[in-house]
mmCIF file of C-alpha atoms and ligand atoms in Angstrom:
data_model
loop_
_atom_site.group_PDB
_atom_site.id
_atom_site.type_symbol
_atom_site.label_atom_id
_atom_site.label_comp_id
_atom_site.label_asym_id
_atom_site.label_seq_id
_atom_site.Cartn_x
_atom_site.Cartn_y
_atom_site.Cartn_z
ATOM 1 C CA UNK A 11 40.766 18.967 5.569
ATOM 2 C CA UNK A 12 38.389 20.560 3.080
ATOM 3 C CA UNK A 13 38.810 23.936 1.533
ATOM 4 C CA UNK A 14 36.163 26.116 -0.288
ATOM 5 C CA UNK A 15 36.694 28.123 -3.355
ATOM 6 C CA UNK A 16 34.400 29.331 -5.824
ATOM 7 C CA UNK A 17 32.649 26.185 -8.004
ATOM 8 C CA UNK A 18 35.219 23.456 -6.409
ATOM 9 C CA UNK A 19 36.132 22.569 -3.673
ATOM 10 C CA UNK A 20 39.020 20.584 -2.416
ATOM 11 C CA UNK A 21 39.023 17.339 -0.169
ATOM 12 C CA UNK A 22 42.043 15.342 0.976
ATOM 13 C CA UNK A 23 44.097 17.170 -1.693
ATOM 14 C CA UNK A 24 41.637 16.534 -4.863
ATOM 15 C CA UNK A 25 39.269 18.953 -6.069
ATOM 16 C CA UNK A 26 35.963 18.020 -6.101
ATOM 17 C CA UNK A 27 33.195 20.008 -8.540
ATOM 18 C CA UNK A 28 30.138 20.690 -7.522
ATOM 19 C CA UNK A 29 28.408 18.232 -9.779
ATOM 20 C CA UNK A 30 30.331 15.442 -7.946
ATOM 21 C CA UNK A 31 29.096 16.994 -4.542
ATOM 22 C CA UNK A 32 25.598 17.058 -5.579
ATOM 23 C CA UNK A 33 25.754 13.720 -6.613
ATOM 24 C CA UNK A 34 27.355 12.771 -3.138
ATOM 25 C CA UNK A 35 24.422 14.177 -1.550
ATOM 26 C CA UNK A 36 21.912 13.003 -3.715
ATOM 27 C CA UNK A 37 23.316 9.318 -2.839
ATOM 28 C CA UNK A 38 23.986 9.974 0.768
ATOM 29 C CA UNK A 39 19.814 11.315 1.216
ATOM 30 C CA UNK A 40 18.934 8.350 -0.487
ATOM 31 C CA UNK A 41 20.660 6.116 2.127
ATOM 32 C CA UNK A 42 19.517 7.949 4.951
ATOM 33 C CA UNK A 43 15.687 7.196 3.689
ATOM 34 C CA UNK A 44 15.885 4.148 5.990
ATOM 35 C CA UNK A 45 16.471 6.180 9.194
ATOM 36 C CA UNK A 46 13.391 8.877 8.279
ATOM 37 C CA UNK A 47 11.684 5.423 7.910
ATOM 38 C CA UNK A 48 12.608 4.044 11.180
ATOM 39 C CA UNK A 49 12.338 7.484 12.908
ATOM 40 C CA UNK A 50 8.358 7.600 11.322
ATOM 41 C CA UNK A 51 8.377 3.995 12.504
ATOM 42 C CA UNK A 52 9.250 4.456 16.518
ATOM 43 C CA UNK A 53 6.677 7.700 16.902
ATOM 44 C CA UNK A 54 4.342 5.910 15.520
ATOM 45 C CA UNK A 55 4.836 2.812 17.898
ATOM 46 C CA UNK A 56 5.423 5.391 21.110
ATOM 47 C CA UNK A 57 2.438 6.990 20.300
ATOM 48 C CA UNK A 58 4.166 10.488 20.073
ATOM 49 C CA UNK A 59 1.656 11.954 17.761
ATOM 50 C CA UNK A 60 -1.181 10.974 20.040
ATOM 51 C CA UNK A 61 0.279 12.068 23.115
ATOM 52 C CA UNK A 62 0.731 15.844 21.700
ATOM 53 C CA UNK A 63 -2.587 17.557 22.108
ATOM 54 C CA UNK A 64 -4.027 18.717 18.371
ATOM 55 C CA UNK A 65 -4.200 22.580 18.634
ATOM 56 C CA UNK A 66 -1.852 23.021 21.836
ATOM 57 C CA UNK A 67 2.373 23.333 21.691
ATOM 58 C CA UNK A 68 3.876 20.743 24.380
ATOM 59 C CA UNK A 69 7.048 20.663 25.771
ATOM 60 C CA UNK A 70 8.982 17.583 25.094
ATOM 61 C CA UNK A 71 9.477 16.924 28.848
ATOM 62 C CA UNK A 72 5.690 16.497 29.279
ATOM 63 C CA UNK A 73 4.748 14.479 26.015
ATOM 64 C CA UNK A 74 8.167 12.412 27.203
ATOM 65 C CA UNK A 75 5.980 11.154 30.702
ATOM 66 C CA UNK A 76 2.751 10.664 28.660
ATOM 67 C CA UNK A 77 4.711 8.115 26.059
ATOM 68 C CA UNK A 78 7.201 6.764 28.842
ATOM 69 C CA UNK A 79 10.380 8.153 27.154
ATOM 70 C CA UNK A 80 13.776 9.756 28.050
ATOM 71 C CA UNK A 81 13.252 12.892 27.224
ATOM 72 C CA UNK A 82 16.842 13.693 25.729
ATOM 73 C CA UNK A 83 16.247 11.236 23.056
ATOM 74 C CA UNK A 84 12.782 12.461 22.191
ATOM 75 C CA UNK A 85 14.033 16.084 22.113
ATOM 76 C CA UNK A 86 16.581 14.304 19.424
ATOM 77 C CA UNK A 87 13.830 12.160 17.717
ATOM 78 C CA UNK A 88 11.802 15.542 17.668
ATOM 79 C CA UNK A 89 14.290 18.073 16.036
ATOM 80 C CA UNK A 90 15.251 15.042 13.609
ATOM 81 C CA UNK A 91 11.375 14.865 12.456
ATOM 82 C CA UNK A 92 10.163 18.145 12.710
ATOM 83 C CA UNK A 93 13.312 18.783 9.629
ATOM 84 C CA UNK A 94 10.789 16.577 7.558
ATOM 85 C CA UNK A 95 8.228 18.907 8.713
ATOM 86 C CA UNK A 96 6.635 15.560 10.707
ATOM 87 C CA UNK A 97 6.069 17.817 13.759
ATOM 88 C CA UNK A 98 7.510 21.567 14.116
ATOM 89 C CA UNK A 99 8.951 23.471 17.083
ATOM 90 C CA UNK A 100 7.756 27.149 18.545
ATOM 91 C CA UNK A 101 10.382 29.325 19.206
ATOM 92 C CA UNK A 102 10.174 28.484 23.046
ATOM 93 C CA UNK A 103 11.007 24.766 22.169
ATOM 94 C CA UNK A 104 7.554 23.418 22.433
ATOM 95 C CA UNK A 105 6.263 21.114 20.173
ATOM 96 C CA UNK A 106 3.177 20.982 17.660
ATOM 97 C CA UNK A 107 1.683 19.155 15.055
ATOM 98 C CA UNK A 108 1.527 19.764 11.187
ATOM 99 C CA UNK A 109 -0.225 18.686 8.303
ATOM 100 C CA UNK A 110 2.111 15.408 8.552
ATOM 101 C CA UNK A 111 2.073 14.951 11.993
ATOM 102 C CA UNK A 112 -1.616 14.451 12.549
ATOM 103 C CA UNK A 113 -1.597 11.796 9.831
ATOM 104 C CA UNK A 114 0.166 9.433 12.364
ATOM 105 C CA UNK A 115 -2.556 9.700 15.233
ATOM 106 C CA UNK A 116 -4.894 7.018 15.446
ATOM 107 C CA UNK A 117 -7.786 9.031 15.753
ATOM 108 C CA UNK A 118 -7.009 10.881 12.133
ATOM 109 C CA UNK A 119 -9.594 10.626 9.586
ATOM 110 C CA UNK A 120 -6.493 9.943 7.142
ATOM 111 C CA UNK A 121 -4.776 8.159 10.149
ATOM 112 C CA UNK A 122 -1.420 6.685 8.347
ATOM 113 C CA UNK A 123 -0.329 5.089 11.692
ATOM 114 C CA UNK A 124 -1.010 1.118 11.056
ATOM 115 C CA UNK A 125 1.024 2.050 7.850
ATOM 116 C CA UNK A 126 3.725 3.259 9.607
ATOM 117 C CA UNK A 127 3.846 0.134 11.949
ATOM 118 C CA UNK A 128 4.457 -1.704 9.187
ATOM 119 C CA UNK A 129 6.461 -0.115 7.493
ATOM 120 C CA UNK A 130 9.738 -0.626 9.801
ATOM 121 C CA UNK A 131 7.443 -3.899 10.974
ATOM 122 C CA UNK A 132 10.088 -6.555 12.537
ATOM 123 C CA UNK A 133 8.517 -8.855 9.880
ATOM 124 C CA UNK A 134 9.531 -6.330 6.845
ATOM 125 C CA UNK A 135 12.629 -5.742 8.760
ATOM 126 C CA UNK A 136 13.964 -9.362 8.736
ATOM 127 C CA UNK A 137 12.695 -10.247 4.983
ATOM 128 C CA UNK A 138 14.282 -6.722 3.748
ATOM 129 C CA UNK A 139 17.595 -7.491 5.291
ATOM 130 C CA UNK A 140 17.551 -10.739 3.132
ATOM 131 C CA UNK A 141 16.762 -8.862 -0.157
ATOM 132 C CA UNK A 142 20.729 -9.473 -1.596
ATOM 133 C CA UNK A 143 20.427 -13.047 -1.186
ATOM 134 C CA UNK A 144 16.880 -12.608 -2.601
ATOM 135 C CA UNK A 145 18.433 -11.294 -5.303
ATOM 136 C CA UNK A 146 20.704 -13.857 -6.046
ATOM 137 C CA UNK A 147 18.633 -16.414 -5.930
ATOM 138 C CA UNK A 148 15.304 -14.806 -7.439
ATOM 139 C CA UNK A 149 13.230 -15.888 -4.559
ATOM 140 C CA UNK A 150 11.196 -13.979 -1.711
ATOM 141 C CA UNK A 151 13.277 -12.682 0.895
ATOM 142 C CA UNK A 152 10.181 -13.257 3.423
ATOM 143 C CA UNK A 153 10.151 -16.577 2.659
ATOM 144 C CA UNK A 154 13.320 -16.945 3.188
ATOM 145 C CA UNK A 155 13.334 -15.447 6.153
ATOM 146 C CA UNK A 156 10.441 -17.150 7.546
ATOM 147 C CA UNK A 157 10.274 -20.373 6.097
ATOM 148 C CA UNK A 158 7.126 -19.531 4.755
ATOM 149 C CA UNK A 159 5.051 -17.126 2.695
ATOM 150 C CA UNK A 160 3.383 -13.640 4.889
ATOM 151 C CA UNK A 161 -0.394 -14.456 4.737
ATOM 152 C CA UNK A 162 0.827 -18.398 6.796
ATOM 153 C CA UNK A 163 3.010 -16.539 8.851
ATOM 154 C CA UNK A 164 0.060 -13.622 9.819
ATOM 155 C CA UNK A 165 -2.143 -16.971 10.510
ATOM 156 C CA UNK A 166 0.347 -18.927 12.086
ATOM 157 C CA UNK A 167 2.402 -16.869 14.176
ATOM 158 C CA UNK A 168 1.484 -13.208 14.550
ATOM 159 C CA UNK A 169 -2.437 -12.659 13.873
ATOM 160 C CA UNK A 170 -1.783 -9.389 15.625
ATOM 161 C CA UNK A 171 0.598 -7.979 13.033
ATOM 162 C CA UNK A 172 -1.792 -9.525 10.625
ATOM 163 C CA UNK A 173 -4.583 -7.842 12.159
ATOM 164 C CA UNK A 174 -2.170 -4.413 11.987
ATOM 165 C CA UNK A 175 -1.324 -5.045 8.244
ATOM 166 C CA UNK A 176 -5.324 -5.445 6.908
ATOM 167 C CA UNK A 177 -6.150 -2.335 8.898
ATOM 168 C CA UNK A 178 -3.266 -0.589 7.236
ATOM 169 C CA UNK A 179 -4.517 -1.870 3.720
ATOM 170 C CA UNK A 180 -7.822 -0.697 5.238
ATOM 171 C CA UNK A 181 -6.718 2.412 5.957
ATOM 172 C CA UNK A 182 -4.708 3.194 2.803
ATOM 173 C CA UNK A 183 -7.314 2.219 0.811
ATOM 174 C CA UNK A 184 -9.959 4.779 2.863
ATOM 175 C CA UNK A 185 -7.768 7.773 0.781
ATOM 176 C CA UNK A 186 -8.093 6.690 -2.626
ATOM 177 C CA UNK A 187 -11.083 4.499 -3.070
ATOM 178 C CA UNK A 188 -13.493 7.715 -3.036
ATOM 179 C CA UNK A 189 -11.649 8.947 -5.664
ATOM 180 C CA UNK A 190 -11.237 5.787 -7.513
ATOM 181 C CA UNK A 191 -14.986 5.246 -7.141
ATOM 182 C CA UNK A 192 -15.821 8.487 -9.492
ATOM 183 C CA UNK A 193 -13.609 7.223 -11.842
ATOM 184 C CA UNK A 194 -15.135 3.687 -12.643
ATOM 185 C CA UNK A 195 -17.623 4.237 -15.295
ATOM 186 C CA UNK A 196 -20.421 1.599 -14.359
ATOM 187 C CA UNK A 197 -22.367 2.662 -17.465
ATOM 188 C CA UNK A 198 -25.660 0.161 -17.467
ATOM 189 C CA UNK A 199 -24.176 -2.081 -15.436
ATOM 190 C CA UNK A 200 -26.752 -3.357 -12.726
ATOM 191 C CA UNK A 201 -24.040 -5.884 -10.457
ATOM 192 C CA UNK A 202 -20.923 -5.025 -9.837
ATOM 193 C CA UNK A 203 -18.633 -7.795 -8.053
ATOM 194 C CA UNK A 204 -15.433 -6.589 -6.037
ATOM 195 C CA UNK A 205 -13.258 -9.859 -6.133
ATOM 196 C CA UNK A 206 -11.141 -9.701 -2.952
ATOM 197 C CA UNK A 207 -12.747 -6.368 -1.939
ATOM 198 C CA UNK A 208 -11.484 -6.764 1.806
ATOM 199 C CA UNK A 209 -12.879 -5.114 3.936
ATOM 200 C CA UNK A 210 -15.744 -3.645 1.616
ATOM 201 C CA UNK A 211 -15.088 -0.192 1.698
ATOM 202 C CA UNK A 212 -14.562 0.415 -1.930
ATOM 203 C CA UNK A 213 -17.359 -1.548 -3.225
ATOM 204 C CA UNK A 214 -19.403 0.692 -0.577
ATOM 205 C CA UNK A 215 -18.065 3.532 -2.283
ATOM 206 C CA UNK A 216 -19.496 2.751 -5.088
ATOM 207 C CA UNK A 217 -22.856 2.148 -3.846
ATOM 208 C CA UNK A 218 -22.950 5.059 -2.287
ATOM 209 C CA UNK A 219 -22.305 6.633 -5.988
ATOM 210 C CA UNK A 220 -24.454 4.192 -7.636
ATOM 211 C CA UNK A 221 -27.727 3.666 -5.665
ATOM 212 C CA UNK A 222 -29.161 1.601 -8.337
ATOM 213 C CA UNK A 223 -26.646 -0.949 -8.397
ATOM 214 C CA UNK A 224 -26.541 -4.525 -7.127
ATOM 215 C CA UNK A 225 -23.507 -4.417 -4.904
ATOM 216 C CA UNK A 226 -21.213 -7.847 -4.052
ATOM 217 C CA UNK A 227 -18.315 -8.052 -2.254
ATOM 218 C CA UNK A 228 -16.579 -11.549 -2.641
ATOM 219 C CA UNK A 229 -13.835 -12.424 0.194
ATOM 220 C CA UNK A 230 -12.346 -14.918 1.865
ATOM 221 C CA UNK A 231 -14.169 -16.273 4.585
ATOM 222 C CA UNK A 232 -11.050 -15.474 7.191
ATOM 223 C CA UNK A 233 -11.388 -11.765 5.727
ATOM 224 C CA UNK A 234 -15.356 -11.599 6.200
ATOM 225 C CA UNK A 235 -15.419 -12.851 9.807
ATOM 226 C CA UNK A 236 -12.772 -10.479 11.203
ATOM 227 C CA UNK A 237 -14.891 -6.839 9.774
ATOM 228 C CA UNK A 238 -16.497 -5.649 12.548
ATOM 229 C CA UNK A 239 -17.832 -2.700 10.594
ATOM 230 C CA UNK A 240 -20.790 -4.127 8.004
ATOM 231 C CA UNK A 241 -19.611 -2.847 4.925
ATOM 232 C CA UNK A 242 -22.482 -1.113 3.043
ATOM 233 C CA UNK A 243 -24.088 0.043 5.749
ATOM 234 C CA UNK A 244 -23.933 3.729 5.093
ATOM 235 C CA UNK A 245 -24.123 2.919 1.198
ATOM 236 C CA UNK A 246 -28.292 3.616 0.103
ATOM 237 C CA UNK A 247 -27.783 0.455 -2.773
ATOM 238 C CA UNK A 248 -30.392 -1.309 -4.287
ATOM 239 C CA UNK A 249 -29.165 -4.643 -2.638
ATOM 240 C CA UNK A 250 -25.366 -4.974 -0.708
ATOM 241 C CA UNK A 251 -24.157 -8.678 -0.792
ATOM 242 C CA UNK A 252 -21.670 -10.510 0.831
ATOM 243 C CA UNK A 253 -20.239 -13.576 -0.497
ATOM 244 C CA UNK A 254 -17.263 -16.345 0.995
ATOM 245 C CA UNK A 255 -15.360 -17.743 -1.393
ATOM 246 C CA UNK A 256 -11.673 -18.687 -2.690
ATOM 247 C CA UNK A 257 -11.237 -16.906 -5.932
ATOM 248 C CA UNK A 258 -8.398 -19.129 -7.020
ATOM 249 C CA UNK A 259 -11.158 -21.832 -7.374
ATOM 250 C CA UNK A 260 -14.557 -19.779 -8.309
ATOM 251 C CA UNK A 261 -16.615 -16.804 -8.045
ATOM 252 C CA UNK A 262 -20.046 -18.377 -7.570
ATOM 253 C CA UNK A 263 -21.412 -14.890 -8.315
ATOM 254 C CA UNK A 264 -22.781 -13.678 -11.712
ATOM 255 C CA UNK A 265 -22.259 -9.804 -12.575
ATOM 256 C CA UNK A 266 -21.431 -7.298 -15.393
ATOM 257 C CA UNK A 267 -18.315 -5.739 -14.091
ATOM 258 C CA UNK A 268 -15.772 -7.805 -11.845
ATOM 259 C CA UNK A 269 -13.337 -5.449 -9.601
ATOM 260 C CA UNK A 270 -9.980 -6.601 -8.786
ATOM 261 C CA UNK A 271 -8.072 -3.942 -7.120
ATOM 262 C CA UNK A 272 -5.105 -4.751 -5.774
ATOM 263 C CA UNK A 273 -5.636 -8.421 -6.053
ATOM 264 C CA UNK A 274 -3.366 -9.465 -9.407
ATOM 265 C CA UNK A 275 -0.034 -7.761 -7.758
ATOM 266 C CA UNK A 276 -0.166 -10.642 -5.291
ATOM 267 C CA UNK A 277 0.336 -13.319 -7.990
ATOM 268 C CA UNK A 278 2.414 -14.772 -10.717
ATOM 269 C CA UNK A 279 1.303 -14.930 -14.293
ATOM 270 C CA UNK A 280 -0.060 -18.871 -13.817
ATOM 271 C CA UNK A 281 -2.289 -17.475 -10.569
ATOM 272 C CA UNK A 282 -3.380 -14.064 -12.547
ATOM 273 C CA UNK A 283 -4.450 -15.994 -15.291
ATOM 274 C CA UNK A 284 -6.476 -18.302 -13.219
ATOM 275 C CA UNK A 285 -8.177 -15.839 -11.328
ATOM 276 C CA UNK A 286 -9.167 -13.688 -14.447
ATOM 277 C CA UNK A 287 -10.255 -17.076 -15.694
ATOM 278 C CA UNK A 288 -12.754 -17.670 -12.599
ATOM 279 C CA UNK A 289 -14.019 -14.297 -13.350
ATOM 280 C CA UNK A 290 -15.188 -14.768 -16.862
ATOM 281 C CA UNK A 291 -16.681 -18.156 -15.935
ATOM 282 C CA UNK A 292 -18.944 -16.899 -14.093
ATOM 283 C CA UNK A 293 -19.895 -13.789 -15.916
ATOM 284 C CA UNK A 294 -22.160 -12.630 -18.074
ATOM 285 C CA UNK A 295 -21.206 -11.823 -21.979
ATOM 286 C CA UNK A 296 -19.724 -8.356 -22.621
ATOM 287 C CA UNK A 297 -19.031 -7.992 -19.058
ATOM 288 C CA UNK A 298 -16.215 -6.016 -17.771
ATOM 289 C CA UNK A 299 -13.629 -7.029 -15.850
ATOM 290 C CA UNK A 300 -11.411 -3.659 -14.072
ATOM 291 C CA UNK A 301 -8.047 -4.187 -12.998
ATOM 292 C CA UNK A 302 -7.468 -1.544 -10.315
ATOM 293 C CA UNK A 303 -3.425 -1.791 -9.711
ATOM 294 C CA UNK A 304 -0.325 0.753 -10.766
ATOM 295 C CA UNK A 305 1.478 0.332 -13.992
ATOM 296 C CA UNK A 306 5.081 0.223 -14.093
ATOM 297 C CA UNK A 307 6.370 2.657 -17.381
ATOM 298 C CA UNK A 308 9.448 3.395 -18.859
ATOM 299 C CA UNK A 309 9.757 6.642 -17.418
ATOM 300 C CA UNK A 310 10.305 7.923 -13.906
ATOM 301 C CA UNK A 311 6.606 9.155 -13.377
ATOM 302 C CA UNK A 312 5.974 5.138 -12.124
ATOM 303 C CA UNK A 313 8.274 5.673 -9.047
ATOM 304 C CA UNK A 314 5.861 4.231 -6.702
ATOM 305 C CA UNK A 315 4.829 1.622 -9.149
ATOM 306 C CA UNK A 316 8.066 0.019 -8.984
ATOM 307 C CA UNK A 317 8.638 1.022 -5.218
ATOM 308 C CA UNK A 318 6.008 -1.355 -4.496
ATOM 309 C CA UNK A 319 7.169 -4.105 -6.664
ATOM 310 C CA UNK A 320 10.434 -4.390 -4.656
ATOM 311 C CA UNK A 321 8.315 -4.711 -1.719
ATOM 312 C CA UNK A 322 6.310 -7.637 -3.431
ATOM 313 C CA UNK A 323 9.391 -9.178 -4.514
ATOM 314 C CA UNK A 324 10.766 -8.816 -0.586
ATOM 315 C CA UNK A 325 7.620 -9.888 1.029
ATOM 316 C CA UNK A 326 5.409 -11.664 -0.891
ATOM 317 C CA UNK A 327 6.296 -14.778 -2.764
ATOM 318 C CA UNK A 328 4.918 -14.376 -6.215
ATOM 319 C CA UNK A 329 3.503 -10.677 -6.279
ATOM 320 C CA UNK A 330 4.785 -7.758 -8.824
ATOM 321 C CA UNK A 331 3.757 -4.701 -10.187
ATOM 322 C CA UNK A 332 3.230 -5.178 -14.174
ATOM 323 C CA UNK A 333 3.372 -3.030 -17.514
ATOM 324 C CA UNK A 334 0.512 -2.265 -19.436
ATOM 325 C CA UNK A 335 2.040 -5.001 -21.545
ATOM 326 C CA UNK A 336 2.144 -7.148 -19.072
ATOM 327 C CA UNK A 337 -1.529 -6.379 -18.117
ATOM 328 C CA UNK A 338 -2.688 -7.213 -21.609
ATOM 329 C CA UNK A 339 -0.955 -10.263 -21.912
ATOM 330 C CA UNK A 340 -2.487 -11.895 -18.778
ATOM 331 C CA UNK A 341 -6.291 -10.746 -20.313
ATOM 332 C CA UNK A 342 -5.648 -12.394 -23.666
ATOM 333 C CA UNK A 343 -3.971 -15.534 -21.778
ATOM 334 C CA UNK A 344 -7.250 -15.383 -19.818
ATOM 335 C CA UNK A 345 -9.214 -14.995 -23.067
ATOM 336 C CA UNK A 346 -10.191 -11.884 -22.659
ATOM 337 C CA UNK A 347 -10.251 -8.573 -24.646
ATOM 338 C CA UNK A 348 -7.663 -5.800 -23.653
ATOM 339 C CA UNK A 349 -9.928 -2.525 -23.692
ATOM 340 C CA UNK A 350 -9.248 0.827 -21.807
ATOM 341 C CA UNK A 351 -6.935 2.005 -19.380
ATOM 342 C CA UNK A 352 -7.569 4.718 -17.273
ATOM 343 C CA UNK A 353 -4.887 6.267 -15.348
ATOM 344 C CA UNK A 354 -6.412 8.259 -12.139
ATOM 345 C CA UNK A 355 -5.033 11.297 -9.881
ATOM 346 C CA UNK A 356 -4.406 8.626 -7.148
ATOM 347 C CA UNK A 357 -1.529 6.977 -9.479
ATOM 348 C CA UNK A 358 -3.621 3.765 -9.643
ATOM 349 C CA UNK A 359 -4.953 2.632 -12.877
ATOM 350 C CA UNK A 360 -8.095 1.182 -14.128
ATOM 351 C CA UNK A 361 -7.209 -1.545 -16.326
ATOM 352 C CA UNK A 362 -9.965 -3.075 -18.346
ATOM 353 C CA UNK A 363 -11.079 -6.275 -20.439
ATOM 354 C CA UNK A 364 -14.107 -7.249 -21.972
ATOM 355 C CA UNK A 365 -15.524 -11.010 -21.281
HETATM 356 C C1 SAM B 406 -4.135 -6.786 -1.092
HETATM 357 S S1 SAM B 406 -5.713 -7.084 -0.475
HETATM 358 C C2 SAM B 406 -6.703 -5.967 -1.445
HETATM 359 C C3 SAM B 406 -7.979 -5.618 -0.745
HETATM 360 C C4 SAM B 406 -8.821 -4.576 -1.469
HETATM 361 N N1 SAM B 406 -9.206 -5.011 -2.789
HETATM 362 C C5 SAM B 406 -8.109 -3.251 -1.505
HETATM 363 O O1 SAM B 406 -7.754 -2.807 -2.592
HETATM 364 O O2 SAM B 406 -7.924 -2.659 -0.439
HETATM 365 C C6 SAM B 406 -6.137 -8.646 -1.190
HETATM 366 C C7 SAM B 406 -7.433 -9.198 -0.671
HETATM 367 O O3 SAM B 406 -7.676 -10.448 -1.321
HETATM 368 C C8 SAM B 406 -8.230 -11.335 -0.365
HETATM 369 N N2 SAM B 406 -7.904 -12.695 -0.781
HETATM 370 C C9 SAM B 406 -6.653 -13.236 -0.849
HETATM 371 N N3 SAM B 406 -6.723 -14.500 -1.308
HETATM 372 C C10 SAM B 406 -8.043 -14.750 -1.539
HETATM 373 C C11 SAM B 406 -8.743 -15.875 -2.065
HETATM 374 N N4 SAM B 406 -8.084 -16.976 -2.435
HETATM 375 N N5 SAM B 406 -10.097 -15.799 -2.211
HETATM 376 C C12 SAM B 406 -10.764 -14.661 -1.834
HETATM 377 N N6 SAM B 406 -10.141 -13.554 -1.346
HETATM 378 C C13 SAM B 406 -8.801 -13.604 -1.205
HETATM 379 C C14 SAM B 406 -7.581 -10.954 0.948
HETATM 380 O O4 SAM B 406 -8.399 -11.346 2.041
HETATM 381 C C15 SAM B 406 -7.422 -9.448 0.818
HETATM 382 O O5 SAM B 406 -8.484 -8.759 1.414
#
């Protein structure tokens, strides 16, 4: 039985304040972050936000035939979603999209969908629901899970979800790198190298910026045979390279600034070092090399920073996010000089050493 009077309020014969409530709440919204998840998860697999036409309401019986639902449970998906404002409802009960709805059709400019496959993927799902033992014993949960690490297990036994998780990467990477193109500084460089660029679009970018610029983007072989877009091919550069190679072992490719965004996280501090190493082998003196990752701080700003690291420590086997510390200590291992860091609107962080 719970009674209400003013500032307290009593359950099961205790008063409660309403600090101790807050904090209930606070607690009990952060648990419930893995159902929003899941919910954001299943439209996205149903293809709910496709099926509701862009600038027309819909009732939930007819966008229940077009994604082969019961439409009692999608009335209850709905109403649960459109609370996050992912969807909203018109006061005769039909259904529209908002700002966050659209980003989970396919056809979206900003399209989030492939990220929200993966999100809840059953791949994430099964390593996540290891993460205590992970824990415990300091190793990937994935692993664990799978017997081996994600990029075998893509390969091995689920190219599609592979294919679902680069597009994602792909597609995440569509929203910042514009931004994170106007804020690398290429000065007089004339070739600029991005070192496990995937699928090309940022190095594009900044072609498309920098017209005078010799433009390379080094990848895996795998990587480079499945774009089916030719990266550069909107970008007016002086010259637009591709080169296959295994950056663990060498970068075959001579330039003044060497790009590595988003490549470091995936390793530990022996693999970093290496690949930092590879880079300055091959480069020219006084040339740049650009971390592009986040940095974890002290403070809460870093929230996503560390977000992601627990989902390197879940799924991959050696990634993390690092300090700026961190960062520096990996460039002098890799005998180079710690210069600027640059922290951008996106969150991520331009990271910098001199060869
Ligand atoms: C996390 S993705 C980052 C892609 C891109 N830089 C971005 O920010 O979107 C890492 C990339 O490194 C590539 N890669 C992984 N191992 C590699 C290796 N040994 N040699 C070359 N490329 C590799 C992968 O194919 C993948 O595209």
């Amino acid at each position: 039985m719970t009674n209400s009077t003013a500032g307290t309020t009593e359950v099961s014969g205790r008063d409660v304040s309403g600090r101790e409530l807050a904090a209930f709440e606070t607690m009990h919204r952060l648990l419930s972050g893995v159902w929003v998840a899941r919910l954001i998860h299943a439209i996205a697999e149903l293809g709910v936000a496709d099926a509701l036409p862009l600038d027309t309401p819909a009732l939930v019986a007819d966008i229940a035939a077009a994604t082969g639902t019961d439409p009692d449970a999608l009335h209850r998906v709905l109403r649960t979603a459109a609370a996050f404002g992912v969807f909203a409802a018109d006061p005769d009960g039909r259904y529209l999209h908002t700002e966050l709805s659209r980003l989970l059709r396919g056809d979206e400019p900003n399209s989030i969908r492939n990220a929200a496959l993966i999100a809840c993927a059953d791949w994430q799902w099964q390593a996540w629901a290891r993460l205590t033992d992970g824990i415990r014993s300091g190793r990937s949960a994935f692993a664990d899970a799978f017997g081996k690490d994600m990029w075998a297990y893509f390969a091995e036994d689920d190219p599609a979800a592979g294919a679902v998780f680069q597009q994602a990467m792909a597609d995440l990477a569509t929203m910042t790198d514009r931004a994170l193109a106007s804020a690398v500084d290429l000065a007089d460089a004339e070739t600029v190298i991005d070192v496990g660029g995937g699928h090309g679009h940022f190095i594009a970018a900044l072609a498309e910026r920098n017209p005078d610029i010799e433009a390379v983007l080094f990848e895996s072989e795998a990587t480079l045979a499945g774009i089916t877009e030719k990266p550069g091919a909107a970008a007016p550069a002086r010259h637009f390279a591709t080169r296959a190679g295994d950056f663990r072992e060498a970068i075959d490719y001579t330039a003044d600034i060497y790009l590595l965004k988003q490549v470091i996280h995936l390793f530990d501090d022996e693999m970093s070092v290496r690949v930092l190493r590879n880079c300055a082998a091959s480069a020219k003196p006084g040339a740049r090399i650009i971390v592009i990752e986040r940095i974890i701080t002290d403070g809460p700003e870093s929230v996503p920073a560390k977000l992601f690291d627990m989902e390197m420590f879940v799924v991959q086997s050696q990634g993390r996010e690092r300090t700026e510390r961190e960062f520096a200590e990996l460039f002098e291992r890799a005998g180079l000089r710690p210069s600027e860091v640059t922290v951008t609107p996106s969150g991520m962080c331009l990271i910098e050493a001199i060869v």
